[in-house]
Short mmCIF file of C-alpha atoms in Angstrom, two decimals:
data_model
loop_
_atom_site.label_atom_id
_atom_site.label_comp_id
_atom_site.label_asym_id
_atom_site.label_seq_id
_atom_site.Cartn_x
_atom_site.Cartn_y
_atom_site.Cartn_z
CA MET A 54 17.39 -34.07 -52.87
CA PRO A 55 18.18 -37.40 -51.37
CA VAL A 56 14.56 -38.57 -51.10
CA GLU A 57 12.27 -38.81 -54.23
CA LEU A 58 8.74 -37.71 -53.60
CA ASP A 59 7.49 -40.81 -55.33
CA GLY A 60 8.88 -42.76 -52.45
CA LYS A 61 12.10 -44.11 -54.02
CA ILE A 62 14.90 -43.60 -51.61
CA GLY A 63 18.39 -42.63 -52.52
CA SER A 64 21.25 -42.01 -50.17
CA VAL A 65 19.58 -41.27 -46.82
CA ARG A 66 21.23 -39.78 -43.62
CA ALA A 67 18.81 -40.54 -40.86
CA VAL A 68 18.23 -40.26 -37.14
CA VAL A 69 16.21 -43.16 -35.62
CA ILE A 70 14.87 -42.43 -32.04
CA GLY A 71 13.78 -45.68 -30.14
CA ALA A 72 15.82 -47.91 -32.09
CA SER A 73 16.84 -50.60 -29.64
CA ALA A 74 13.44 -52.51 -29.77
CA GLY A 75 10.08 -52.93 -31.62
CA LEU A 76 9.25 -50.70 -34.32
CA GLY A 77 12.46 -48.49 -34.09
CA ARG A 78 14.68 -51.40 -34.45
CA ALA A 79 12.83 -52.81 -37.32
CA LEU A 80 12.94 -49.36 -38.90
CA ALA A 81 16.75 -49.23 -38.51
CA GLY A 82 16.98 -52.61 -39.83
CA VAL A 83 15.29 -51.70 -42.95
CA LEU A 84 17.27 -48.52 -43.65
CA ALA A 85 20.49 -50.14 -42.92
CA GLU A 86 19.80 -53.09 -45.29
CA ALA A 87 19.23 -50.55 -47.91
CA GLY A 88 22.70 -49.12 -47.25
CA HIS A 89 21.72 -45.80 -45.58
CA GLN A 90 23.75 -43.85 -42.94
CA LEU A 91 22.15 -43.94 -39.54
CA VAL A 92 22.32 -42.53 -35.85
CA ILE A 93 20.31 -44.94 -33.83
CA THR A 94 19.16 -43.80 -30.34
CA SER A 95 17.36 -45.23 -27.24
CA ARG A 96 18.10 -45.14 -23.41
CA ASP A 97 18.88 -48.94 -23.25
CA VAL A 98 22.55 -48.78 -23.98
CA THR A 99 23.14 -52.41 -24.12
CA ASP A 100 20.52 -53.24 -26.54
CA LEU A 101 21.35 -50.01 -28.64
CA ASP A 102 25.07 -51.16 -28.93
CA ALA A 103 24.11 -54.57 -29.78
CA THR A 104 21.69 -53.37 -32.58
CA ALA A 105 24.26 -51.11 -34.07
CA ALA A 106 26.93 -53.80 -33.94
CA ASP A 107 24.53 -56.35 -35.64
CA LEU A 108 23.65 -53.99 -38.38
CA ASN A 109 27.08 -52.90 -39.24
CA LEU A 110 28.05 -56.73 -39.37
CA ARG A 111 25.28 -57.77 -41.65
CA THR A 112 24.08 -54.93 -43.65
CA ASP A 113 25.84 -52.25 -46.09
CA GLY A 114 24.65 -49.48 -43.85
CA ARG A 115 26.80 -47.29 -41.42
CA VAL A 116 25.19 -47.30 -38.08
CA THR A 117 26.21 -45.20 -35.11
CA ALA A 118 24.63 -45.68 -31.67
CA VAL A 119 24.25 -42.57 -29.54
CA PRO A 120 22.16 -43.29 -26.43
CA ILE A 121 19.84 -40.66 -24.67
CA ASP A 122 16.97 -40.85 -22.31
CA LEU A 123 14.37 -38.59 -23.45
CA ARG A 124 13.25 -37.74 -19.94
CA ASP A 125 16.58 -36.23 -19.10
CA PHE A 126 18.95 -35.05 -21.98
CA ASP A 127 20.44 -32.17 -23.68
CA PRO A 128 18.70 -31.84 -27.19
CA VAL A 129 21.18 -29.12 -28.43
CA GLU A 130 24.21 -31.55 -27.56
CA TYR A 131 22.49 -34.61 -28.90
CA ARG A 132 21.65 -32.86 -32.19
CA SER A 133 25.28 -31.72 -32.61
CA ARG A 134 26.60 -35.14 -32.09
CA ALA A 135 24.25 -36.67 -34.58
CA ILE A 136 24.86 -34.10 -37.30
CA ALA A 137 28.67 -34.51 -36.77
CA GLU A 138 28.19 -38.34 -37.23
CA LEU A 139 26.03 -37.96 -40.26
CA GLY A 140 27.30 -34.85 -41.95
CA GLY A 141 23.79 -33.46 -42.40
CA LEU A 142 20.20 -34.79 -42.00
CA ASP A 143 17.71 -36.15 -44.54
CA ALA A 144 15.18 -37.91 -42.22
CA LEU A 145 14.39 -37.80 -38.64
CA PHE A 146 12.46 -40.87 -37.33
CA VAL A 147 10.69 -40.53 -33.96
CA THR A 148 9.31 -44.00 -32.73
CA ALA A 149 10.22 -43.78 -29.12
CA GLY A 150 7.08 -44.43 -26.78
CA TYR A 151 6.40 -45.65 -23.24
CA SER A 152 3.20 -46.93 -21.75
CA THR A 153 2.15 -48.95 -18.86
CA GLN A 154 -0.91 -50.91 -17.69
CA ASP A 155 -0.64 -48.77 -14.46
CA ASP A 156 -1.62 -45.63 -16.42
CA ARG A 157 -5.19 -45.65 -15.35
CA GLY A 158 -7.02 -43.02 -13.20
CA GLN A 159 -4.69 -41.34 -10.68
CA VAL A 160 -0.96 -42.35 -11.07
CA PRO A 161 2.07 -41.55 -9.24
CA ASP A 162 3.55 -38.25 -10.32
CA ASP A 163 6.99 -39.94 -11.14
CA LEU A 164 5.19 -42.22 -13.34
CA LEU A 165 3.11 -39.41 -14.88
CA GLN A 166 6.27 -37.50 -15.59
CA GLY A 167 8.03 -40.37 -17.00
CA ILE A 168 5.25 -41.12 -19.53
CA VAL A 169 5.04 -37.52 -20.43
CA GLY A 170 8.73 -37.16 -20.91
CA SER A 171 9.01 -40.15 -23.04
CA ASN A 172 6.17 -39.49 -25.33
CA PHE A 173 5.89 -35.65 -25.38
CA THR A 174 8.31 -33.20 -23.85
CA GLY A 175 11.43 -35.12 -24.53
CA VAL A 176 10.25 -35.76 -28.08
CA ILE A 177 9.26 -32.32 -28.96
CA SER A 178 12.50 -31.08 -27.43
CA LEU A 179 14.38 -33.10 -29.64
CA ILE A 180 12.33 -32.22 -32.80
CA ASN A 181 12.73 -28.68 -31.98
CA ALA A 182 16.53 -29.01 -31.91
CA PHE A 183 16.40 -30.39 -35.39
CA LEU A 184 14.02 -27.79 -36.98
CA GLY A 185 16.70 -25.69 -38.52
CA ASP A 186 18.10 -28.92 -40.16
CA LEU A 187 14.70 -29.98 -41.36
CA ARG A 188 14.15 -26.63 -42.98
CA SER A 189 17.57 -26.02 -44.49
CA ASN A 190 18.25 -29.61 -45.74
CA ARG A 191 14.68 -30.04 -46.96
CA ALA A 192 14.75 -33.14 -44.57
CA HIS A 193 11.66 -35.23 -43.52
CA LEU A 194 10.05 -35.76 -40.20
CA VAL A 195 8.36 -39.06 -39.25
CA ALA A 196 6.96 -39.46 -36.02
CA THR A 197 4.69 -42.19 -34.41
CA GLY A 198 1.50 -41.58 -32.52
CA SER A 199 -1.17 -43.87 -31.44
CA VAL A 200 -4.81 -44.57 -31.96
CA ALA A 201 -4.87 -44.07 -28.05
CA ALA A 202 -4.92 -40.37 -29.02
CA VAL A 203 -8.18 -40.51 -31.15
CA ARG A 204 -10.57 -40.29 -28.10
CA ALA A 205 -9.71 -40.08 -24.35
CA ARG A 206 -10.53 -42.94 -22.12
CA GLY A 207 -9.80 -43.86 -18.36
CA SER A 208 -6.85 -46.29 -19.33
CA ASN A 209 -3.82 -45.20 -20.90
CA SER A 210 -4.94 -41.66 -20.01
CA VAL A 211 -1.68 -39.94 -19.51
CA TYR A 212 -0.12 -41.72 -22.59
CA GLY A 213 -3.05 -40.94 -24.91
CA ALA A 214 -2.96 -37.31 -23.71
CA SER A 215 0.95 -37.23 -24.47
CA LYS A 216 0.45 -38.69 -28.08
CA HIS A 217 -2.56 -36.28 -28.56
CA GLY A 218 -0.18 -33.52 -27.89
CA LEU A 219 2.66 -34.77 -30.02
CA GLU A 220 -0.03 -34.85 -33.03
CA PHE A 221 -0.86 -31.21 -32.29
CA TYR A 222 3.02 -30.38 -32.30
CA CYS A 223 3.68 -32.27 -35.40
CA GLU A 224 0.88 -30.44 -37.18
CA ALA A 225 2.43 -27.15 -35.83
CA VAL A 226 5.74 -28.27 -37.48
CA ARG A 227 4.14 -29.14 -40.67
CA HIS A 228 2.55 -25.78 -40.89
CA HIS A 229 5.94 -24.17 -40.00
CA LEU A 230 7.60 -26.07 -42.92
CA SER A 231 4.79 -25.64 -45.26
CA ASP A 232 6.85 -23.22 -47.45
CA THR A 233 9.52 -25.79 -47.89
CA GLN A 234 10.02 -29.18 -49.60
CA SER A 235 10.19 -31.00 -46.16
CA THR A 236 7.51 -33.26 -45.14
CA VAL A 237 5.95 -34.10 -41.82
CA CYS A 238 4.08 -37.41 -41.20
CA LEU A 239 2.62 -38.69 -38.11
CA TYR A 240 1.48 -42.43 -38.04
CA ARG A 241 -1.27 -43.14 -35.76
CA LEU A 242 -0.38 -46.71 -34.84
CA GLY A 243 -2.80 -49.33 -34.21
CA TYR A 244 -1.59 -52.55 -32.62
CA VAL A 245 1.99 -53.50 -33.39
CA LYS A 246 3.82 -56.37 -31.88
CA THR A 247 6.20 -54.46 -29.47
CA ASN A 248 6.76 -54.36 -25.80
CA LEU A 249 4.10 -51.73 -25.40
CA ASN A 250 1.30 -54.45 -25.80
CA PHE A 251 3.17 -57.60 -24.68
CA GLY A 252 0.88 -59.74 -22.66
CA GLN A 253 -2.17 -57.75 -23.29
CA ASN A 254 -5.54 -59.20 -24.67
CA LEU A 255 -5.88 -57.10 -27.95
CA MET A 256 -9.27 -56.35 -29.59
CA PHE A 257 -7.61 -56.69 -32.98
CA SER A 258 -4.65 -58.45 -34.47
CA ALA A 259 -1.18 -56.84 -34.13
CA MET A 260 1.00 -55.64 -37.13
CA GLU A 261 4.53 -57.25 -37.52
CA PRO A 262 7.15 -54.16 -36.69
CA ALA A 263 8.86 -55.11 -39.89
CA ALA A 264 5.87 -54.61 -42.05
CA ALA A 265 5.02 -51.31 -40.35
CA ALA A 266 8.65 -50.08 -40.81
CA ARG A 267 8.56 -50.98 -44.47
CA GLN A 268 5.29 -48.88 -44.95
CA MET A 269 6.91 -46.06 -43.29
CA VAL A 270 9.98 -46.14 -45.43
CA LYS A 271 8.12 -46.50 -48.43
CA GLY A 272 5.86 -43.34 -47.57
CA LEU A 273 9.13 -41.18 -46.63
CA GLY A 274 8.88 -37.95 -48.51
CA ARG A 275 5.38 -38.28 -49.94
CA ARG A 276 3.09 -39.01 -46.98
CA GLN A 277 2.18 -35.98 -44.99
CA GLY A 278 -0.36 -35.17 -42.13
CA ILE A 279 -1.78 -37.93 -39.94
CA VAL A 280 -1.72 -41.49 -41.48
CA PHE A 281 -3.32 -44.56 -39.78
CA LEU A 282 -1.18 -47.66 -39.81
CA PRO A 283 -2.55 -50.14 -40.60
CA LYS A 284 -4.85 -48.12 -42.87
CA TRP A 285 -8.16 -50.02 -41.60
CA TRP A 286 -7.55 -48.39 -38.13
CA ARG A 287 -9.05 -45.31 -39.67
CA LEU A 288 -12.51 -46.87 -39.58
CA VAL A 289 -11.97 -47.93 -35.93
CA GLY A 290 -10.91 -44.36 -35.12
CA LEU A 291 -14.04 -42.92 -36.87
CA ALA A 292 -16.23 -45.17 -35.10
CA LEU A 293 -14.70 -44.30 -31.66
CA LYS A 294 -15.46 -40.57 -32.43
CA LEU A 295 -19.02 -41.34 -33.40
CA VAL A 296 -20.04 -43.24 -30.35
CA PRO A 297 -22.30 -40.99 -28.22
CA TRP A 298 -21.22 -40.13 -24.70
CA PRO A 299 -23.94 -42.06 -22.90
CA LEU A 300 -22.68 -45.25 -24.50
CA TYR A 301 -19.04 -44.43 -24.61
CA ARG A 302 -18.81 -43.99 -20.77
CA ARG A 303 -20.07 -47.44 -20.36
CA LEU A 304 -17.11 -48.92 -22.58
CA ASP A 305 -14.19 -50.57 -20.61
CA PHE A 306 -11.28 -51.04 -22.88
#
């Protein structure tokens, strides 16, 4: 078993989705610096290739770039390519995400489909392609959700709905794998310093991507279910759920 359940990591063959920027790139960096073997993926070919080249140059990891667009790809073909590069699978990290400040109220259909494809349908298609590997290899699934999925609001409505759907699907996968030693963990991310919230006036301080990545790697193989990151966002999530509707409907955030 390449990943010890106390969080100590041995040799890991990992796929990292959304690795060309933000949290995904930080996660790839943490894993590569520890000498692990990675397939990294995003739709931005230029940034992805640059990330792989940089990590191969300055770390002991072995990093291969395989670009896909989650809105339009063949999950079976991608899985075959990734497994061929790695020789197996120990961990699947899905950090891809897309949101926009235009996601408020009625949005153009092409924008809606892009948000749903990037955050939900494309993601679950990809995870589905790896389900056999997760089961047979006792591998681990780590996905990133969002505190936006805690309670619906008028802004980020499609994004929040997509992440809520992803939470439901990940719990279903966790149930499916409950008779194995595989683990499934979904992190409900609070504010992280990424392109998703660049230039926005945030209510709380944002976490550095590298700090979040280290927490996710530390928890690999032992954290299951839904975990807030940072942890104190759990209190924010609880507060949001407890706000009565007559008051909640007046909030603009």
